[in-house]
Coordinates of N, CA and C in Angstrom, one line a residue:
X1 N 160.7 228.9 38.1 CA 160.1 227.9 38.9 C 158.9 227.3 38.2
X2 N 159.0 226.0 38.0 CA 157.9 225.3 37.3 C 156.8 224.9 38.3
X3 N 155.5 225.2 37.9 CA 154.4 224.8 38.7 C 154.0 223.4 38.2
X4 N 154.0 222.4 39.2 CA 153.8 221.0 38.8 C 152.5 220.5 39.5
X5 N 151.5 220.1 38.7 CA 150.3 219.5 39.3 C 150.5 218.1 39.7
X6 N 150.2 217.8 41.0 CA 150.3 216.4 41.5 C 148.9 215.9 41.7
X7 N 148.6 214.8 40.9 CA 147.2 214.3 40.9 C 147.0 213.0 41.7
X8 N 148.1 212.5 42.2 CA 148.1 211.2 42.9 C 147.4 211.4 44.3
X9 N 146.8 210.3 44.9 CA 146.2 210.4 46.2 C 147.2 210.7 47.3
X10 N 146.7 211.1 48.4 CA 147.5 211.2 49.7 C 147.6 209.8 50.2
X11 N 148.7 209.4 50.9 CA 149.8 210.3 51.4 C 150.9 210.6 50.3
X12 N 150.8 209.9 49.2 CA 151.8 210.0 48.2 C 152.0 211.4 47.6
X13 N 150.8 212.1 47.5 CA 150.9 213.5 47.0 C 151.8 214.4 47.8
X14 N 151.7 214.3 49.1 CA 152.5 215.1 50.0 C 154.0 214.8 49.8
X15 N 154.3 213.5 49.7 CA 155.7 213.0 49.5 C 156.3 213.6 48.2
X16 N 155.5 213.5 47.1 CA 155.9 214.0 45.8 C 156.1 215.6 45.9
X17 N 155.2 216.2 46.6 CA 155.3 217.7 46.8 C 156.7 218.1 47.5
X18 N 157.0 217.3 48.5 CA 158.3 217.6 49.2 C 159.5 217.4 48.2
X19 N 159.4 216.3 47.4 CA 160.5 216.1 46.5 C 160.6 217.2 45.4
X20 N 159.5 217.7 45.0 CA 159.5 218.8 44.0 C 160.0 220.1 44.6
X21 N 159.7 220.4 45.8 CA 160.2 221.6 46.5 C 161.7 221.5 46.6
X22 N 162.2 220.4 46.9 CA 163.6 220.2 47.1 C 164.4 220.4 45.7
X23 N 163.7 220.2 44.6 CA 164.2 220.4 43.3 C 164.0 221.8 42.8
X24 N 163.4 222.6 43.6 CA 163.2 224.0 43.2 C 162.0 224.3 42.4
X25 N 161.0 223.4 42.5 CA 159.7 223.6 41.7 C 158.6 224.0 42.7
X26 N 157.5 224.4 42.1 CA 156.3 224.8 42.9 C 155.2 223.7 42.8
X27 N 155.0 222.8 43.8 CA 154.0 221.8 43.7 C 152.6 222.3 43.8
X28 N 151.7 221.8 43.0 CA 150.3 222.1 43.1 C 149.6 220.8 43.4
X29 N 149.1 220.6 44.7 CA 148.5 219.3 45.1 C 147.0 219.4 44.9
X30 N 146.5 218.6 43.9 CA 145.1 218.5 43.7 C 144.8 217.0 43.3
X31 N 144.7 216.1 44.3 CA 144.5 214.7 44.0 C 143.2 214.5 43.2
X32 N 143.2 213.5 42.3 CA 142.0 213.1 41.6 C 141.2 212.0 42.3
X33 N 141.9 211.3 43.3 CA 141.3 210.2 44.0 C 141.6 210.2 45.4
X34 N 140.7 209.5 46.2 CA 141.0 209.2 47.6 C 141.1 207.7 47.7
X35 N 142.1 207.2 48.4 CA 142.3 205.7 48.5 C 141.6 205.3 49.8
X36 N 140.9 204.2 49.8 CA 140.2 203.6 51.0 C 140.5 202.1 51.0
X37 N 140.9 201.6 52.1 CA 141.2 200.1 52.2 C 139.8 199.4 52.2
X38 N 140.0 198.1 51.7 CA 138.8 197.2 51.6 C 139.1 195.9 52.3
X39 N 138.1 195.3 52.9 CA 138.4 194.0 53.6 C 138.5 193.0 52.5
X40 N 139.4 192.0 52.7 CA 139.6 190.9 51.7 C 139.9 189.6 52.4
X41 N 139.6 188.6 51.7 CA 139.8 187.2 52.3 C 141.0 186.5 51.6
X42 N 141.8 185.8 52.3 CA 143.0 185.2 51.7 C 142.6 184.0 50.8
X43 N 143.4 183.6 49.8 CA 143.1 182.4 49.0 C 143.1 181.2 49.9
X44 N 142.5 180.1 49.4 CA 142.5 178.9 50.2 C 143.9 178.3 50.4
X45 N 144.6 178.3 49.3 CA 146.0 177.7 49.3 C 147.0 178.8 49.5
X46 N 148.1 178.5 50.1 CA 149.2 179.4 50.2 C 149.9 179.6 48.9
X47 N 150.1 180.8 48.4 CA 150.7 181.0 47.1 C 152.2 180.9 47.2
X48 N 152.9 180.8 46.1 CA 154.4 180.8 46.2 C 155.0 182.2 46.3
X49 N 154.3 183.2 45.9 CA 154.8 184.6 45.9 C 153.6 185.6 45.9
X50 N 154.0 186.8 46.1 CA 153.0 187.9 46.1 C 153.4 188.9 45.0
X51 N 152.4 189.5 44.3 CA 152.7 190.5 43.3 C 152.0 191.8 43.7
X52 N 152.8 192.9 43.6 CA 152.3 194.2 43.8 C 152.5 195.1 42.7
X53 N 151.5 195.8 42.2 CA 151.7 196.7 41.1 C 151.4 198.2 41.5
X54 N 151.2 198.4 42.8 CA 151.0 199.7 43.3 C 151.4 199.8 44.7
X55 N 152.0 201.0 45.1 CA 152.3 201.2 46.5 C 151.1 201.2 47.4
X56 N 150.0 201.6 46.9 CA 148.7 201.6 47.7 C 148.3 200.2 48.2
X57 N 148.6 199.2 47.3 CA 148.2 197.9 47.7 C 149.0 197.4 49.0
X58 N 150.3 197.8 49.0 CA 151.1 197.5 50.1 C 150.7 198.2 51.4
X59 N 150.3 199.5 51.2 CA 149.9 200.3 52.4 C 148.5 199.9 52.9
X60 N 147.6 199.5 52.0 CA 146.3 199.2 52.4 C 145.9 197.8 52.7
X61 N 146.9 196.9 52.4 CA 146.6 195.4 52.6 C 146.2 195.0 54.0
X62 N 146.8 195.7 55.0 CA 146.4 195.5 56.3 C 146.9 194.2 56.9
X63 N 146.3 193.8 58.1 CA 146.7 192.6 58.8 C 146.6 191.3 58.1
X64 N 145.7 191.3 57.1 CA 145.5 190.0 56.3 C 146.7 189.7 55.5
X65 N 147.7 190.6 55.3 CA 148.9 190.3 54.6 C 149.9 189.5 55.4
X66 N 149.7 189.5 56.7 CA 150.8 188.9 57.6 C 151.3 187.5 57.2
X67 N 150.4 186.6 56.8 CA 150.9 185.3 56.5 C 151.9 185.2 55.2
X68 N 151.9 186.3 54.5 CA 152.6 186.3 53.2 C 153.9 187.2 53.2
X69 N 154.2 187.8 54.4 CA 155.3 188.8 54.4 C 156.6 188.1 54.2
X70 N 156.7 186.8 54.4 CA 158.0 186.1 54.2 C 158.2 185.6 52.8
X71 N 157.1 185.7 51.9 CA 157.2 185.1 50.6 C 157.9 186.1 49.7
X72 N 158.4 185.6 48.5 CA 158.9 186.6 47.5 C 157.9 187.5 47.1
X73 N 158.2 188.8 47.1 CA 157.2 189.9 46.8 C 157.7 190.6 45.5
X74 N 157.1 190.4 44.4 CA 157.5 191.0 43.1 C 156.8 192.3 42.9
X75 N 157.5 193.4 42.7 CA 157.0 194.7 42.6 C 157.3 195.4 41.3
X76 N 156.4 196.3 40.9 CA 156.6 197.2 39.7 C 157.1 198.5 40.3
X77 N 158.4 198.9 40.1 CA 158.9 200.2 40.5 C 159.4 200.3 41.9
X78 N 160.3 201.2 42.1 CA 161.0 201.4 43.4 C 160.0 201.9 44.5
X79 N 159.0 202.7 44.1 CA 158.1 203.2 45.1 C 157.3 202.1 45.7
X80 N 156.8 201.2 44.8 CA 156.0 200.1 45.3 C 156.9 199.2 46.2
X81 N 158.1 199.0 45.8 CA 159.1 198.1 46.6 C 159.3 198.8 47.9
X82 N 159.4 200.1 48.0 CA 159.6 200.7 49.3 C 158.4 200.6 50.2
X83 N 157.2 200.7 49.6 CA 156.0 200.5 50.4 C 155.9 199.1 50.9
X84 N 156.3 198.1 50.0 CA 156.3 196.7 50.5 C 157.2 196.5 51.6
X85 N 158.4 197.1 51.6 CA 159.3 197.0 52.7 C 158.7 197.6 54.0
X86 N 158.1 198.8 53.9 CA 157.5 199.4 55.0 C 156.3 198.5 55.6
X87 N 155.7 197.7 54.7 CA 154.6 196.9 55.1 C 155.1 195.6 55.8
X88 N 156.4 195.3 55.7 CA 156.9 194.1 56.4 C 157.4 193.0 55.5
X89 N 157.3 193.1 54.2 CA 157.8 192.1 53.3 C 159.3 192.0 53.4
X90 N 159.9 190.8 53.4 CA 161.3 190.7 53.7 C 162.1 190.2 52.4
X91 N 161.4 189.7 51.4 CA 162.1 189.2 50.2 C 161.5 189.9 49.0
X92 N 161.9 191.2 48.8 CA 161.3 192.0 47.8 C 162.2 192.0 46.5
X93 N 161.5 191.8 45.4 CA 162.1 191.6 44.1 C 161.6 192.6 43.1
X94 N 162.4 193.4 42.4 CA 162.0 194.4 41.5 C 162.6 194.2 40.1
X95 N 162.1 193.3 39.3 CA 162.7 193.1 38.0 C 162.6 194.4 37.2
X96 N 163.4 194.5 36.2 CA 163.3 195.7 35.3 C 162.2 195.5 34.3
X97 N 161.0 196.0 34.8 CA 159.8 195.9 34.0 C 159.1 197.2 33.9
X98 N 158.1 197.4 33.0 CA 157.4 198.6 32.8 C 156.0 198.6 33.3
X99 N 155.4 197.4 33.4 CA 154.0 197.2 33.7 C 153.7 195.8 34.3
X100 N 152.4 195.6 34.6 CA 152.1 194.3 35.2 C 152.3 193.2 34.3
X101 N 152.1 193.4 33.0 CA 152.3 192.3 32.0 C 153.7 191.8 32.0
X102 N 154.6 192.7 32.0 CA 156.1 192.4 32.0 C 156.4 191.7 33.3
X103 N 155.8 192.2 34.4 CA 156.1 191.6 35.7 C 155.6 190.2 35.8
X104 N 154.4 189.9 35.2 CA 154.0 188.5 35.2 C 155.0 187.6 34.4
X105 N 155.5 188.1 33.3 CA 156.5 187.3 32.5 C 157.7 187.1 33.4
X106 N 158.2 188.1 34.1 CA 159.4 188.0 35.0 C 159.1 187.0 36.1
X107 N 157.9 187.0 36.6 CA 157.6 186.0 37.7 C 157.6 184.6 37.2
X108 N 157.0 184.4 36.0 CA 157.0 183.1 35.4 C 158.5 182.6 35.1
X109 N 159.3 183.6 34.6 CA 160.7 183.2 34.3 C 161.5 182.8 35.5
X110 N 161.0 183.3 36.7 CA 161.7 183.0 37.9 C 161.3 181.6 38.4
X111 N 160.4 180.9 37.7 CA 160.0 179.6 38.1 C 158.8 179.5 39.1
X112 N 158.2 180.7 39.3 CA 157.0 180.7 40.2 C 155.8 180.3 39.4
X113 N 155.0 179.4 40.0 CA 153.8 178.9 39.4 C 152.4 179.4 39.9
X114 N 152.5 180.1 41.1 CA 151.2 180.4 41.8 C 151.5 181.7 42.6
X115 N 150.8 182.8 42.2 CA 151.0 184.1 42.9 C 149.7 184.7 43.4
X116 N 149.8 185.5 44.4 CA 148.7 186.3 45.0 C 149.0 187.7 44.6
X117 N 148.1 188.3 43.8 CA 148.2 189.7 43.3 C 147.3 190.5 44.2
X118 N 147.8 191.4 45.0 CA 147.1 192.4 45.8 C 147.0 193.7 45.0
X119 N 145.8 194.2 44.8 CA 145.6 195.3 43.9 C 144.4 196.2 44.3
X120 N 144.2 197.3 43.5 CA 143.1 198.1 43.6 C 141.9 197.5 42.8
X121 N 140.8 198.2 42.8 CA 139.6 197.7 42.1 C 139.8 197.7 40.6
X122 N 140.3 198.8 40.1 CA 140.5 198.9 38.6 C 142.0 198.9 38.3
X123 N 142.4 197.9 37.5 CA 143.8 197.8 37.1 C 143.8 197.3 35.6
X124 N 144.9 197.6 35.0 CA 145.1 197.0 33.6 C 145.1 195.5 33.7
X125 N 144.5 194.8 32.8 CA 144.5 193.4 32.8 C 145.5 192.8 31.8
X126 N 146.2 191.8 32.3 CA 147.2 191.1 31.4 C 147.0 189.6 31.6
X127 N 147.0 188.9 30.4 CA 146.9 187.5 30.5 C 148.2 186.9 31.0
X128 N 148.2 186.1 32.1 CA 149.4 185.5 32.6 C 150.0 184.5 31.7
X129 N 151.3 184.3 31.7 CA 152.0 183.3 30.9 C 151.5 181.9 31.2
X130 N 151.6 181.0 30.2 CA 151.1 179.6 30.4 C 151.9 179.0 31.7
X131 N 151.1 178.4 32.5 CA 151.7 177.7 33.7 C 151.7 178.6 34.9
X132 N 151.3 179.9 34.8 CA 151.3 180.8 36.0 C 149.9 181.0 36.4
X133 N 149.6 180.6 37.6 CA 148.2 180.8 38.2 C 148.2 182.1 39.0
X134 N 147.2 183.0 38.8 CA 147.2 184.3 39.5 C 145.9 184.3 40.3
X135 N 146.0 184.5 41.6 CA 144.8 184.8 42.5 C 144.9 186.2 42.8
X136 N 143.8 187.0 42.4 CA 143.8 188.4 42.7 C 142.9 188.7 43.8
X137 N 143.3 189.6 44.7 CA 142.5 190.1 45.8 C 142.5 191.7 45.8
X138 N 141.4 192.3 45.8 CA 141.2 193.7 45.8 C 141.3 194.2 47.3
X139 N 142.4 195.0 47.6 CA 142.6 195.4 48.9 C 142.3 196.9 49.1
X140 N 142.1 197.7 48.1 CA 141.7 199.1 48.2 C 141.0 199.6 47.0
X141 N 140.3 200.6 47.2 CA 139.6 201.3 46.1 C 140.0 202.8 46.0
X142 N 140.1 203.3 44.8 CA 140.4 204.7 44.6 C 139.1 205.4 44.1
X143 N 138.6 206.3 45.0 CA 137.4 206.9 44.7 C 137.6 208.3 44.2
X144 N 136.8 208.8 43.2 CA 137.0 210.1 42.7 C 136.9 211.2 43.7
X145 N 137.8 212.1 43.7 CA 137.7 213.3 44.5 C 137.4 214.5 43.6
X146 N 136.2 215.1 43.9 CA 135.8 216.3 43.2 C 136.6 217.5 43.6
X147 N 137.2 218.1 42.6 CA 138.0 219.3 43.0 C 137.1 220.5 43.5
X148 N 137.6 221.2 44.4 CA 137.0 222.4 44.8 C 137.3 223.5 43.8
X149 N 136.7 224.6 43.9 CA 137.0 225.7 42.9 C 138.4 226.1 43.0
X150 N 138.9 226.2 44.3 CA 140.3 226.6 44.5 C 141.3 225.6 43.9
X151 N 141.0 224.3 44.1 CA 141.8 223.2 43.5 C 141.8 223.3 42.0
X152 N 140.7 223.5 41.4 CA 140.6 223.6 40.0 C 141.4 224.8 39.4
X153 N 141.2 225.9 40.1 CA 142.0 227.1 39.6 C 143.5 226.9 39.7
X154 N 143.9 226.3 40.8 CA 145.4 226.0 41.0 C 145.8 225.0 39.9
X155 N 145.0 224.0 39.7 CA 145.4 222.9 38.7 C 145.6 223.5 37.3
X156 N 144.6 224.4 37.0 CA 144.6 224.9 35.6 C 145.8 226.0 35.4
X157 N 146.4 226.4 36.5 CA 147.5 227.3 36.4 C 148.8 226.6 36.3
X158 N 148.8 225.3 36.4 CA 150.1 224.5 36.4 C 150.7 224.5 35.0
X159 N 152.0 224.3 35.0 CA 152.8 224.2 33.8 C 152.9 222.7 33.3
X160 N 153.0 221.8 34.3 CA 153.2 220.4 34.1 C 152.2 219.6 34.9
X161 N 151.6 218.5 34.4 CA 150.8 217.6 35.2 C 151.4 216.3 35.2
X162 N 151.4 215.6 36.4 CA 152.0 214.3 36.5 C 150.8 213.3 36.6
X163 N 150.9 212.2 35.9 CA 149.9 211.2 35.9 C 150.5 209.8 36.3
X164 N 149.8 209.1 37.2 CA 150.4 207.9 37.7 C 149.7 206.6 37.3
X165 N 148.6 206.7 36.6 CA 147.8 205.5 36.2 C 146.9 205.9 35.0
X166 N 146.5 204.8 34.3 CA 145.5 205.1 33.2 C 144.2 205.7 33.7
X167 N 143.7 205.3 34.8 CA 142.5 205.9 35.3 C 142.7 207.4 35.7
X168 N 143.9 207.7 36.2 CA 144.2 209.1 36.5 C 144.3 209.9 35.3
X169 N 144.9 209.3 34.2 CA 145.0 210.0 32.9 C 143.6 210.3 32.4
X170 N 142.7 209.3 32.4 CA 141.4 209.5 31.9 C 140.7 210.6 32.7
X171 N 140.8 210.6 34.0 CA 140.2 211.6 34.9 C 140.7 213.0 34.6
X172 N 142.0 213.1 34.5 CA 142.6 214.4 34.3 C 142.2 215.0 32.9
X173 N 142.2 214.1 31.9 CA 141.7 214.6 30.6 C 140.3 215.1 30.6
X174 N 139.5 214.4 31.3 CA 138.1 214.9 31.4 C 138.0 216.2 32.2
X175 N 138.8 216.3 33.3 CA 138.7 217.5 34.1 C 139.3 218.7 33.4
X176 N 140.3 218.6 32.6 CA 140.9 219.7 31.9 C 140.2 220.1 30.6
X177 N 139.6 219.1 29.9 CA 139.0 219.5 28.7 C 139.9 220.2 27.7
X178 N 139.4 221.3 27.1 CA 140.2 222.1 26.2 C 141.3 222.8 26.8
X179 N 141.3 223.0 28.1 CA 142.4 223.7 28.8 C 143.7 223.0 28.7
X180 N 143.7 221.7 28.4 CA 144.9 220.9 28.4 C 145.9 221.4 27.4
X181 N 145.5 222.2 26.4 CA 146.5 222.7 25.4 C 147.6 223.6 26.0
X182 N 147.4 224.1 27.3 CA 148.4 224.9 27.9 C 149.2 224.2 28.9
X183 N 149.1 222.8 29.0 CA 149.7 222.1 30.1 C 150.6 220.9 29.5
X184 N 151.8 220.7 29.9 CA 152.6 219.6 29.5 C 152.3 218.4 30.4
X185 N 152.1 217.3 29.8 CA 151.8 216.1 30.5 C 152.9 215.1 30.6
X186 N 153.2 214.6 31.8 CA 154.2 213.5 32.0 C 153.5 212.3 32.7
X187 N 153.5 211.2 32.0 CA 152.8 210.0 32.5 C 153.7 208.8 32.9
X188 N 153.3 208.1 33.8 CA 154.1 207.0 34.4 C 154.2 205.8 33.4
X189 N 153.3 205.7 32.4 CA 153.3 204.6 31.5 C 152.6 205.0 30.2
X190 N 152.8 204.3 29.1 CA 152.2 204.6 27.8 C 150.6 204.5 28.0
X191 N 150.2 203.5 28.7 CA 148.7 203.3 28.9 C 148.2 204.6 29.6
X192 N 148.9 205.1 30.6 CA 148.4 206.3 31.3 C 148.4 207.5 30.3
X193 N 149.4 207.6 29.5 CA 149.4 208.7 28.5 C 148.3 208.6 27.5
X194 N 148.1 207.4 27.0 CA 147.0 207.2 26.1 C 145.6 207.6 26.7
X195 N 145.4 207.2 27.9 CA 144.2 207.4 28.6 C 143.9 208.9 28.7
X196 N 144.9 209.7 28.9 CA 144.8 211.2 29.0 C 144.4 211.8 27.7
X197 N 144.5 211.2 26.6 CA 144.1 211.7 25.3 C 145.1 212.7 24.7
X198 N 144.8 213.2 23.6 CA 145.7 214.1 22.9 C 145.3 215.6 23.2
X199 N 146.1 216.5 22.6 CA 145.8 217.9 22.7 C 146.6 218.6 23.8
X200 N 147.5 218.0 24.5 CA 148.3 218.6 25.5 C 149.4 219.4 24.9
X201 N 149.9 220.4 25.6 CA 151.0 221.2 25.0 C 152.2 220.3 24.6
X202 N 152.4 219.3 25.4 CA 153.4 218.3 25.2 C 153.1 217.1 26.0
X203 N 153.5 215.9 25.6 CA 153.2 214.7 26.3 C 154.4 213.8 26.3
X204 N 154.8 213.3 27.5 CA 156.0 212.4 27.6 C 155.7 211.2 28.5
X205 N 156.4 210.2 28.3 CA 156.2 208.9 29.1 C 157.5 208.6 29.8
X206 N 157.4 208.2 31.1 CA 158.6 207.8 31.8 C 159.2 206.6 31.2
X207 N 160.5 206.5 31.2 CA 161.2 205.4 30.6 C 161.1 204.1 31.5
X208 N 160.9 204.3 32.8 CA 160.7 203.3 33.7 C 159.6 203.7 34.7
X209 N 158.9 202.7 35.3 CA 157.7 203.1 36.1 C 158.1 203.6 37.6
X210 N 158.8 204.7 37.6 CA 159.2 205.2 38.9 C 159.2 206.7 38.8
X211 N 159.2 207.4 40.0 CA 159.0 208.8 40.0 C 160.2 209.6 39.5
X212 N 161.4 209.1 39.6 CA 162.6 209.8 39.0 C 162.4 209.8 37.5
X213 N 162.0 208.7 36.9 CA 161.8 208.7 35.5 C 160.6 209.6 35.1
X214 N 159.6 209.7 35.9 CA 158.5 210.5 35.6 C 158.9 212.0 35.7
X215 N 159.7 212.4 36.7 CA 160.2 213.7 36.7 C 161.1 214.0 35.5
X216 N 162.0 213.1 35.1 CA 162.9 213.3 34.0 C 162.1 213.5 32.7
X217 N 161.0 212.7 32.5 CA 160.2 212.9 31.3 C 159.6 214.3 31.3
X218 N 159.3 214.9 32.4 CA 158.7 216.2 32.5 C 159.8 217.3 32.5
X219 N 161.1 216.9 32.5 CA 162.2 217.9 32.5 C 162.3 218.6 33.8
X220 N 162.0 217.8 34.9 CA 162.1 218.4 36.3 C 163.4 218.1 37.0
X221 N 164.2 217.3 36.4 CA 165.5 216.9 37.1 C 166.6 217.7 36.5
X222 N 167.7 217.9 37.2 CA 168.9 218.5 36.7 C 169.5 217.5 35.7
X223 N 170.5 218.0 34.9 CA 171.1 217.1 33.9 C 171.6 215.9 34.5
X224 N 172.4 215.9 35.6 CA 173.0 214.8 36.2 C 172.0 213.8 36.6
X225 N 170.9 214.2 37.2 CA 169.8 213.3 37.7 C 169.1 212.7 36.5
X226 N 168.8 213.5 35.5 CA 168.1 213.0 34.3 C 168.8 211.9 33.6
X227 N 170.2 211.9 33.6 CA 171.0 210.9 33.0 C 170.6 209.5 33.6
X228 N 170.1 209.4 34.8 CA 169.7 208.2 35.4 C 168.3 207.7 35.1
X229 N 167.6 208.6 34.5 CA 166.2 208.3 34.2 C 165.8 208.9 32.8
X230 N 166.2 208.4 31.7 CA 166.0 208.9 30.4 C 164.5 208.9 30.1
X231 N 164.1 209.9 29.3 CA 162.6 210.0 28.9 C 162.3 209.3 27.6
X232 N 161.1 208.9 27.4 CA 160.6 208.4 26.2 C 159.4 209.3 25.8
X233 N 159.4 210.0 24.7 CA 158.3 210.9 24.3 C 157.3 210.1 23.4
X234 N 156.1 210.6 23.5 CA 155.1 210.0 22.7 C 154.1 211.1 22.2
X235 N 153.6 210.9 21.1 CA 152.6 211.8 20.5 C 152.6 213.2 20.7

């Protein structure tokens, strides 16, 4: 049984833990952040579409999202798309992309000229393609959660650590220090893996920005499941 460290905030951490138990692994829940909604004001003009690069944005956007629920909603990854559906968006689009930069390109290729990007405070920044106007609104903040001694001990006993963002990778690298040499890292993106630094027992990057691919990169899926989510290794 593989002990898997889950660093994502709640409620996602509990969902991931349930999935890992069903696969026969031992989840170790020790979130690095707590997500808190923020008040935000809509743009003056109605955009042509909405862009979401995290499930938290869909969950925390609140009532102010209501005027936009019927617009095309472009998402990175299946989990973000599922959260958008739960939030009430009715026209959800998930191009085959790996990050926000590729999503911007896909949006521009779809003929969209004006989008509303709902996001957290800290995100990777990408220059939009020519002709695409992006209005960004911060709808949530991810605040550092200081591990208790029990959480730290459990985290350091893990075999594998899952990372869902560059900020999460940076925080985990700092938290583990030299102890990282005994832990295998699986990251949702190359940026997240790079932020975690070197020195891990092994390091792998999900081939696509979703949890199945993240599990596959960590070797947590059975052979049949892994065929659907090939891994890409790095450094």
